[in-house]
GROMACS .gro file of C-alpha atoms in nm:
model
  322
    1UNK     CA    1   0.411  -0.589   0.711
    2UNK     CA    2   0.243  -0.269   0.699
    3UNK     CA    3   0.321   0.014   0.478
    4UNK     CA    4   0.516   0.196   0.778
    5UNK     CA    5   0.570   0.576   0.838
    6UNK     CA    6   0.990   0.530   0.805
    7UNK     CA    7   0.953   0.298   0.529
    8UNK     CA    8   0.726   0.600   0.381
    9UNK     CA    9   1.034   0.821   0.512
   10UNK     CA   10   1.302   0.623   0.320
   11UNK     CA   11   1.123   0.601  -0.022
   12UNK     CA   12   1.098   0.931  -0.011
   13UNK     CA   13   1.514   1.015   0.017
   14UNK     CA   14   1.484   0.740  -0.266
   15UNK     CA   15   1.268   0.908  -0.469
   16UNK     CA   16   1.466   1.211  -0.444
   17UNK     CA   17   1.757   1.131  -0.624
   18UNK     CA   18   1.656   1.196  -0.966
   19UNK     CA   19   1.766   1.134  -1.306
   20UNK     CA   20   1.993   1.435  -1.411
   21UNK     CA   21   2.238   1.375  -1.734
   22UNK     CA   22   2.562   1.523  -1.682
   23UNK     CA   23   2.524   1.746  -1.985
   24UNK     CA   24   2.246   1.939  -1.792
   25UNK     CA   25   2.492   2.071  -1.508
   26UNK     CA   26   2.652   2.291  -1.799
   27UNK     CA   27   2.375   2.497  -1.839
   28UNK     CA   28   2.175   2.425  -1.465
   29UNK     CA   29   2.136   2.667  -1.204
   30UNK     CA   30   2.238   2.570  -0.784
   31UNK     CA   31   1.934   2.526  -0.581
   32UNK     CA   32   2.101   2.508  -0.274
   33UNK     CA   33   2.461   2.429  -0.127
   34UNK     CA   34   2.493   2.148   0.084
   35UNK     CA   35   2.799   2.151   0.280
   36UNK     CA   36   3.037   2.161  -0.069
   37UNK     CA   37   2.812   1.932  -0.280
   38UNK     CA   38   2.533   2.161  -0.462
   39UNK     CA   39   2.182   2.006  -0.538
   40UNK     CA   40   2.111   2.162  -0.902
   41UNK     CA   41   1.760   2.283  -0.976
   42UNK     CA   42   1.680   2.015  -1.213
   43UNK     CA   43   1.720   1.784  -0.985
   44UNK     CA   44   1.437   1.950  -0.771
   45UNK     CA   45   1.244   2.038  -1.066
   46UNK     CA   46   1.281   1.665  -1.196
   47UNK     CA   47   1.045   1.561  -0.902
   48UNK     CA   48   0.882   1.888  -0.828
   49UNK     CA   49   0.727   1.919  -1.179
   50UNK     CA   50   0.493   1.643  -1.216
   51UNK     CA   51   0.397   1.636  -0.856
   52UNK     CA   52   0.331   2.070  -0.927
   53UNK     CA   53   0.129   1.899  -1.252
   54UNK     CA   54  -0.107   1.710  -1.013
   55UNK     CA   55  -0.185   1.963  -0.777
   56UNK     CA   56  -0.324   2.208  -1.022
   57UNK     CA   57  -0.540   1.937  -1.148
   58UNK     CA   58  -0.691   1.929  -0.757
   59UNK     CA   59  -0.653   2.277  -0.638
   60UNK     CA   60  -0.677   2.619  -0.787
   61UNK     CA   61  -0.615   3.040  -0.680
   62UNK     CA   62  -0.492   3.080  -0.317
   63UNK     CA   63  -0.523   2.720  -0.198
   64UNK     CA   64  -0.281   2.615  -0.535
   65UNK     CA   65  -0.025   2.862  -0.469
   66UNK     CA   66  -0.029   2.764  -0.075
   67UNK     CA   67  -0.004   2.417  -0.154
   68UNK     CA   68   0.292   2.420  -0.398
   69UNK     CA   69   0.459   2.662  -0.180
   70UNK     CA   70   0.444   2.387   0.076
   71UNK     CA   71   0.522   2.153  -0.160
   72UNK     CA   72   0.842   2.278  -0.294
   73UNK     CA   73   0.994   2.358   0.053
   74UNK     CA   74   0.907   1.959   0.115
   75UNK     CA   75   1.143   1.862  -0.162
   76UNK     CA   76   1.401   2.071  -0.144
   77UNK     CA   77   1.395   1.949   0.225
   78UNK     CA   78   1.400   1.620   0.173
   79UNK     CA   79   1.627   1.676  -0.123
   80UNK     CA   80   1.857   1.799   0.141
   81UNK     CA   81   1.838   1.474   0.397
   82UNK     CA   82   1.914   1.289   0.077
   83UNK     CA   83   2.231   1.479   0.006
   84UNK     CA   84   2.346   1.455   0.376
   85UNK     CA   85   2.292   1.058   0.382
   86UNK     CA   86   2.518   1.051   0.073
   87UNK     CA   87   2.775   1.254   0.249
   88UNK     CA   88   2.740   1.007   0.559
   89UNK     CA   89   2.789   0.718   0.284
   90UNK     CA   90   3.075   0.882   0.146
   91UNK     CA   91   3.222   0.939   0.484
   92UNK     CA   92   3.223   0.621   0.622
   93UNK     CA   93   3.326   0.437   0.279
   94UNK     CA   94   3.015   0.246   0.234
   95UNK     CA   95   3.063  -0.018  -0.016
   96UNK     CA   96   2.698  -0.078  -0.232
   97UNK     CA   97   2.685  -0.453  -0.388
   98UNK     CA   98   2.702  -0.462  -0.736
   99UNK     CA   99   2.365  -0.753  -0.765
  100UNK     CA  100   2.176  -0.540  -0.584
  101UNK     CA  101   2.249  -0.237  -0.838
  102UNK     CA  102   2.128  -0.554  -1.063
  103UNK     CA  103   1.856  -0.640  -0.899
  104UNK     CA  104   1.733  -0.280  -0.926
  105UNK     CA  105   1.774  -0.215  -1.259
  106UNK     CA  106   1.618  -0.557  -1.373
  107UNK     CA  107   1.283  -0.464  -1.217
  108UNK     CA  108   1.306  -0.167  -1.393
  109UNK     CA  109   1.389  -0.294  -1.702
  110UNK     CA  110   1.100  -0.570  -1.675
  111UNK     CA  111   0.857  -0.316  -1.719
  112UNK     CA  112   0.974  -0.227  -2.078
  113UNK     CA  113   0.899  -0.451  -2.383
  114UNK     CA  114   1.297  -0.447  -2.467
  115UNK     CA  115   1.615  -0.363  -2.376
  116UNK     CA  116   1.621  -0.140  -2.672
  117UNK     CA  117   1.313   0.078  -2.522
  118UNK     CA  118   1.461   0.068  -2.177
  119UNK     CA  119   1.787   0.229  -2.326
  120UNK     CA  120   1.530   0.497  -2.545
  121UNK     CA  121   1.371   0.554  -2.224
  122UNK     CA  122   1.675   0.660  -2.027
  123UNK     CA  123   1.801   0.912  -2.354
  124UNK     CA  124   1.436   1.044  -2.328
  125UNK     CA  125   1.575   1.179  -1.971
  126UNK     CA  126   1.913   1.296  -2.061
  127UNK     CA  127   2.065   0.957  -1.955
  128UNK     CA  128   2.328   0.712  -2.029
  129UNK     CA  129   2.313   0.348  -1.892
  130UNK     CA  130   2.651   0.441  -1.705
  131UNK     CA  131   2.490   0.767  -1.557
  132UNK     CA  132   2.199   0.570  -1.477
  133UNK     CA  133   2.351   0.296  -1.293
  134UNK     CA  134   2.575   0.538  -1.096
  135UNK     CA  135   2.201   0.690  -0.979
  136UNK     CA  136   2.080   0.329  -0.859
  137UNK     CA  137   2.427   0.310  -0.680
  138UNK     CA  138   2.347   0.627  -0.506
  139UNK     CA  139   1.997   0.531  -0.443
  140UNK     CA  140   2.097   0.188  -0.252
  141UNK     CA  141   2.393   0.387  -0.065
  142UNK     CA  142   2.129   0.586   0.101
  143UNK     CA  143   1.878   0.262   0.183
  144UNK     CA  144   2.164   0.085   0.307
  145UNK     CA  145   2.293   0.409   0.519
  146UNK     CA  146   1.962   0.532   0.669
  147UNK     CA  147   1.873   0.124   0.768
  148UNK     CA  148   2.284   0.043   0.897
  149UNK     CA  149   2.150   0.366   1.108
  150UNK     CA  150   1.860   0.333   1.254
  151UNK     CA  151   1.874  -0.056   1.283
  152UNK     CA  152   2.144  -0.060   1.539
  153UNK     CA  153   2.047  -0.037   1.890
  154UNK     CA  154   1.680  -0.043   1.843
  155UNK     CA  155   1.565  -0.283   2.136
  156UNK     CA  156   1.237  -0.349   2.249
  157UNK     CA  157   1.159  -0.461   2.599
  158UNK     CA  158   0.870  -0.743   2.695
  159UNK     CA  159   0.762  -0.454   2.944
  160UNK     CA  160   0.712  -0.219   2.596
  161UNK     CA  161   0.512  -0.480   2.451
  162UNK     CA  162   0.304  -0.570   2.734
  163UNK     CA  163   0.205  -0.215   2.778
  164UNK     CA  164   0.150  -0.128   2.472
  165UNK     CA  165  -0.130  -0.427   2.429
  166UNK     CA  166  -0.314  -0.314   2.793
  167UNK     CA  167  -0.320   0.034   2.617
  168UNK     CA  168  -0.431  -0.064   2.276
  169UNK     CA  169  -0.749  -0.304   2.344
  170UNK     CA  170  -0.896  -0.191   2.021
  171UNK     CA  171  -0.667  -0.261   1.812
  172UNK     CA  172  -0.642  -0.640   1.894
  173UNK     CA  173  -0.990  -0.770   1.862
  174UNK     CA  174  -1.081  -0.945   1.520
  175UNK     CA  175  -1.406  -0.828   1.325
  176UNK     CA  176  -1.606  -1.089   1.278
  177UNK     CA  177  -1.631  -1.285   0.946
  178UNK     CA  178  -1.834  -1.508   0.793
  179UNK     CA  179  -1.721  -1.766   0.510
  180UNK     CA  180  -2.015  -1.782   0.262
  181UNK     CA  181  -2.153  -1.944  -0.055
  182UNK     CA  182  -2.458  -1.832  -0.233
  183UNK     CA  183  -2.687  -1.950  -0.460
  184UNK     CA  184  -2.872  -1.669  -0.659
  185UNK     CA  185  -3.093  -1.598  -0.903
  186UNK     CA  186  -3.143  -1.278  -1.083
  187UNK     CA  187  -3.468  -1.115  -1.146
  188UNK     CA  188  -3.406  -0.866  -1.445
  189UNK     CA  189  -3.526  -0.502  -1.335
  190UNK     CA  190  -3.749  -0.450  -1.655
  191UNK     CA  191  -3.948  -0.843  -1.561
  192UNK     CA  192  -4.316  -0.847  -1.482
  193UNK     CA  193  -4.433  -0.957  -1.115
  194UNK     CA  194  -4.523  -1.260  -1.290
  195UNK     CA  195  -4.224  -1.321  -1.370
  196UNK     CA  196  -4.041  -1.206  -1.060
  197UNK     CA  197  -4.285  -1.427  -0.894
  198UNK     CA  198  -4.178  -1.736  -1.068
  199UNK     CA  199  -3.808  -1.672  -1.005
  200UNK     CA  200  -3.914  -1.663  -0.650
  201UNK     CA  201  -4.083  -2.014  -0.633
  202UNK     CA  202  -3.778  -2.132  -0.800
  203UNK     CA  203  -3.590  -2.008  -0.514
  204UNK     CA  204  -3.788  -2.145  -0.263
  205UNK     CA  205  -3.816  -2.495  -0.451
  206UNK     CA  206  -3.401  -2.490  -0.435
  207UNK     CA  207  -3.448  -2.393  -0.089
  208UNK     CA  208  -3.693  -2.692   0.012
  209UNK     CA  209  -3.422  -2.971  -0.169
  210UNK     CA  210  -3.168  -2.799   0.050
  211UNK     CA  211  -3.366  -2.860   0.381
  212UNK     CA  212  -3.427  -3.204   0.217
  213UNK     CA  213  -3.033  -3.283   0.275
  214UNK     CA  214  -2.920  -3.243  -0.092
  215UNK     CA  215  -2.594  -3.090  -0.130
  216UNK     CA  216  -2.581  -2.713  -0.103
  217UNK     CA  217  -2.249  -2.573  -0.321
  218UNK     CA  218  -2.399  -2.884  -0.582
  219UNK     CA  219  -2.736  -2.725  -0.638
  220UNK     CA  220  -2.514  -2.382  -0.637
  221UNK     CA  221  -2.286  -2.522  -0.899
  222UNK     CA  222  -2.593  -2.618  -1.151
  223UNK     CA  223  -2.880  -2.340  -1.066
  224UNK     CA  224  -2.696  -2.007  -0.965
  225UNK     CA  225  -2.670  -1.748  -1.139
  226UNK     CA  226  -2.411  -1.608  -0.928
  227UNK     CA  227  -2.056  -1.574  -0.953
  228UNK     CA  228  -1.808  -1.843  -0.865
  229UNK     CA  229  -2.039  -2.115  -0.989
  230UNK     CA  230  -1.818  -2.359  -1.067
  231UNK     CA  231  -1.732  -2.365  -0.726
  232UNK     CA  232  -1.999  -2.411  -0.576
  233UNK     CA  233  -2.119  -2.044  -0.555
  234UNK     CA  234  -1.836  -1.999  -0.284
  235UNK     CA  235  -1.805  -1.614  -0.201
  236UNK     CA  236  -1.511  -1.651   0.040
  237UNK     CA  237  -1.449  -1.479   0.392
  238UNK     CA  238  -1.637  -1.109   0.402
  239UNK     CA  239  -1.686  -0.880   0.695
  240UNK     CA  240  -1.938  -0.636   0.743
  241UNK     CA  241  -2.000  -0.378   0.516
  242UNK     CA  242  -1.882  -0.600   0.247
  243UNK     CA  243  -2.171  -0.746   0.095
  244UNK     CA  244  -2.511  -0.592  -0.012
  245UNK     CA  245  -2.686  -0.453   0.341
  246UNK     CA  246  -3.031  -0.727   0.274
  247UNK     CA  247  -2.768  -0.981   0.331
  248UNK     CA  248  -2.509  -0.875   0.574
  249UNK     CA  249  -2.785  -0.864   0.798
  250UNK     CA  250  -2.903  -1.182   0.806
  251UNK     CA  251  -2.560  -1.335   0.694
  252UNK     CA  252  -2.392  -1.273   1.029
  253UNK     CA  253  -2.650  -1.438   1.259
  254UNK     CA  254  -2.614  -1.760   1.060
  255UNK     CA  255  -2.421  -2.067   1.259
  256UNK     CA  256  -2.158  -2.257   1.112
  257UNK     CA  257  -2.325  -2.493   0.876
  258UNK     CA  258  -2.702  -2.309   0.895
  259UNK     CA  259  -2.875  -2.185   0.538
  260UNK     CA  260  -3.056  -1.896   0.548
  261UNK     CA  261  -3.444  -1.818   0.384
  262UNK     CA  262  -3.503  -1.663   0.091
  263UNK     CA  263  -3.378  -1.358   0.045
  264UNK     CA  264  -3.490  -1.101  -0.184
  265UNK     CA  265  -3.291  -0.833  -0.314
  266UNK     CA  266  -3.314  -0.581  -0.599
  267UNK     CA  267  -3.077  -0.770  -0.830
  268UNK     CA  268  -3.322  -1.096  -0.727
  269UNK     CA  269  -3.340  -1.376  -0.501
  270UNK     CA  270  -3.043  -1.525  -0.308
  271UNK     CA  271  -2.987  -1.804  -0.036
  272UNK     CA  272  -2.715  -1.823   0.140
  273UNK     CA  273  -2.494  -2.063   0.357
  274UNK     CA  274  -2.248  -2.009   0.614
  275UNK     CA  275  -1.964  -2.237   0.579
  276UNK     CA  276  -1.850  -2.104   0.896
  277UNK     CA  277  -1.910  -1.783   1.088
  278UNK     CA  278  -1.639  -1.616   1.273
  279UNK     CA  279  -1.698  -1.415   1.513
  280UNK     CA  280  -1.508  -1.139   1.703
  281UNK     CA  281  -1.278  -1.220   1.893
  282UNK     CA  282  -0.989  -1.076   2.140
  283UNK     CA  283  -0.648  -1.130   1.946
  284UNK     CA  284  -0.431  -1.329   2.259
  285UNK     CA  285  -0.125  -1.112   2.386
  286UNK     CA  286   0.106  -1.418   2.242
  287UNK     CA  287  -0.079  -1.392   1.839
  288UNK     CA  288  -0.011  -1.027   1.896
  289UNK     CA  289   0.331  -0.983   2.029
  290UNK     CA  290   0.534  -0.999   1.689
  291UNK     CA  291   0.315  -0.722   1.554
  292UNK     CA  292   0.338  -0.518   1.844
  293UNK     CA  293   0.706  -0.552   1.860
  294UNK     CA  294   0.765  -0.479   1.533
  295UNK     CA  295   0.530  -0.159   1.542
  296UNK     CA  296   0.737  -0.016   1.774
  297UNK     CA  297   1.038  -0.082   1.638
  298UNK     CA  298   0.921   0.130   1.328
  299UNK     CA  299   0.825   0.372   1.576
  300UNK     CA  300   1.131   0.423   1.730
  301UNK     CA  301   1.325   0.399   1.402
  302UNK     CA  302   1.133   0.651   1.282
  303UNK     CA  303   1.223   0.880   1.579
  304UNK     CA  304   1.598   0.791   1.544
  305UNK     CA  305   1.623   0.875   1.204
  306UNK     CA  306   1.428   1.197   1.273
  307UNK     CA  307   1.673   1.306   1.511
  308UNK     CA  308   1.976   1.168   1.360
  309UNK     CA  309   1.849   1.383   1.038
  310UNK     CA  310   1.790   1.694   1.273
  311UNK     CA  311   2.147   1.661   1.410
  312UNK     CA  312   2.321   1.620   1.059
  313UNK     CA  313   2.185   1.934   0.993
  314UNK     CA  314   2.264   2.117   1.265
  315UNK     CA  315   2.627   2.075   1.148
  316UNK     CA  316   2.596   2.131   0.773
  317UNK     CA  317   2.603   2.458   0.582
  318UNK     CA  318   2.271   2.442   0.394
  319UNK     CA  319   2.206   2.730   0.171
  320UNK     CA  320   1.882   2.772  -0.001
  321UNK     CA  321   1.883   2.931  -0.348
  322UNK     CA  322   1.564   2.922  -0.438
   0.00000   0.00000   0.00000
């Protein structure tokens, strides 16, 4: 499935609950007061900084100071969802399952050479294994809250669906596609028209034992020069805009089966084959239904948890320190 906008929503409230040790909350300022739970500043400042560090590598003079203006008010606001999820969590006693804490750490830990550099790596941020854990606790709490959410009475109707395809014509008709093999030979930039000449009748001597019946992808697999020789100079499925412009052109009015002419190029001289062309096509309402259904389901999670978020804050004391 797509990367959607609330999956982009919840990896965000993931993201934002940081590492913090408990030794820093001694000497840590509040940012802001949620409610009674406080979000310290290092816990903005742990994602803030090298997002902040990024930005001045892009921007500079007003539009910097605009832009991390904009971007600190985004984390300490989504900071702040984050927080009120938890409190949700905490409210309604959800329980988190101790594999999936697991499961989480383990792909985090597969990244490091050791268990002894995972460990180093966690001390590097002020962190215990325990403390850590209890973060990756926290962390599936608030996936498990914000989906238990905005899962539940999320129904889409075959009217929805229907609609949404007569309005959308665009979006369900297939490029076409063409699956290709080559065979090519290169003609060096610094070579003499003599030579370049000789590569050419080489190309169209390959080109007359095709027409002769032998075996395309064969004569690829022991001339070419190309890439994927060994199987038969087989490019695979492209679209447009994919391959060099000299061959797209001709490449897509080829027929299933047909070999093109000689084509020359500036890297040299290619022929190709079309081992079958697909052409556009209007996606059927039944191919597309699944994908529209589920697009709209994002959609309207999306606007559930938006709202739900807008209420939970209409009822909290939030108070911004910063």
């Amino acid at each position: 499935m797509h990367y959607s906008r609330f999956t982009g929503i919840l990896a965000v409230c993931l993201i934002l609950i940081p590492p913090v040790s408990a030794s820093a909350v001694v000497v840590d300022g509040i940012a802001v007061v949620v409610n009674k739970d406080a979000i310290l500043v290092s816990e903005i400042n742990e994602v803030l900084m090298p997002l902040m560090q990024e930005y001045r590598e892009k921007y500079s003079g007003k539009e910097l100071q605009k832009r991390l203006t904009e971007l600190r008010e985004t984390v300490v606001n989504q900071a702040v969802e984050t927080k009120l999820i938890l409190q949700v969590a905490k409210e309604k006693a959800v329980t988190v399952n101790e594999r999936d804490i697991d499961t989480r750490i383990d792909a985090v830990k597969s990244r490091f050479p050791s268990e002894e550099e995972f460990l180093k790596a966690l001390a590097t941020k002020g962190l215990t294994y325990r403390e850590y854990r209890d973060q990756v606790a926290e962390q599936v709490m608030v996936q498990q809250t914000v989906q238990s959410f905005t899962s539940s009475g999320i129904d889409v109707s075959d009217n929805e669906i229907k609609d949404y395809y007569r309005d959308h014509p665009s979006e369900f008709v297939t490029e076409s596609k063409v699956n290709l093999a080559q065979i090519f030979l290169a003609s060096p930039r610094e070579a003499t028209p003599g030579t370049v000449e000789a590569i050419r009748q080489r190309a169209i001597q390959l080109h007359v034992l095709i027409e002769d019946g032998m075996d395309f992808m064969e004569l690829a697999s022991h001339y070419s020069e190309g890439p994927n020789v060994e199987n038969g100079g087989l490019i695979g499925i492209v679209g447009r805009k994919e391959i060099l412009p000299e061959l797209e052109k001709i490449a897509f009015e080829l027929e299933s089966g047909e070999v093109s002419p000689v084509i020359e190029t500036s890297y040299g001289f290619h022929i190709l084959k079309a081992i079958e062309a697909m052409p556009a096509r209007e996606v059927s309402f039944e191919e597309a239904k699944p994908f529209i259904e589920e697009r709209l389901r994002e959609t309207k999670r999306t606007e559930k948890y938006k709202q739900w978020i807008k209420e939970l804050r209409s009822k909290a004391y939030i108070d911004v320190k910063l």
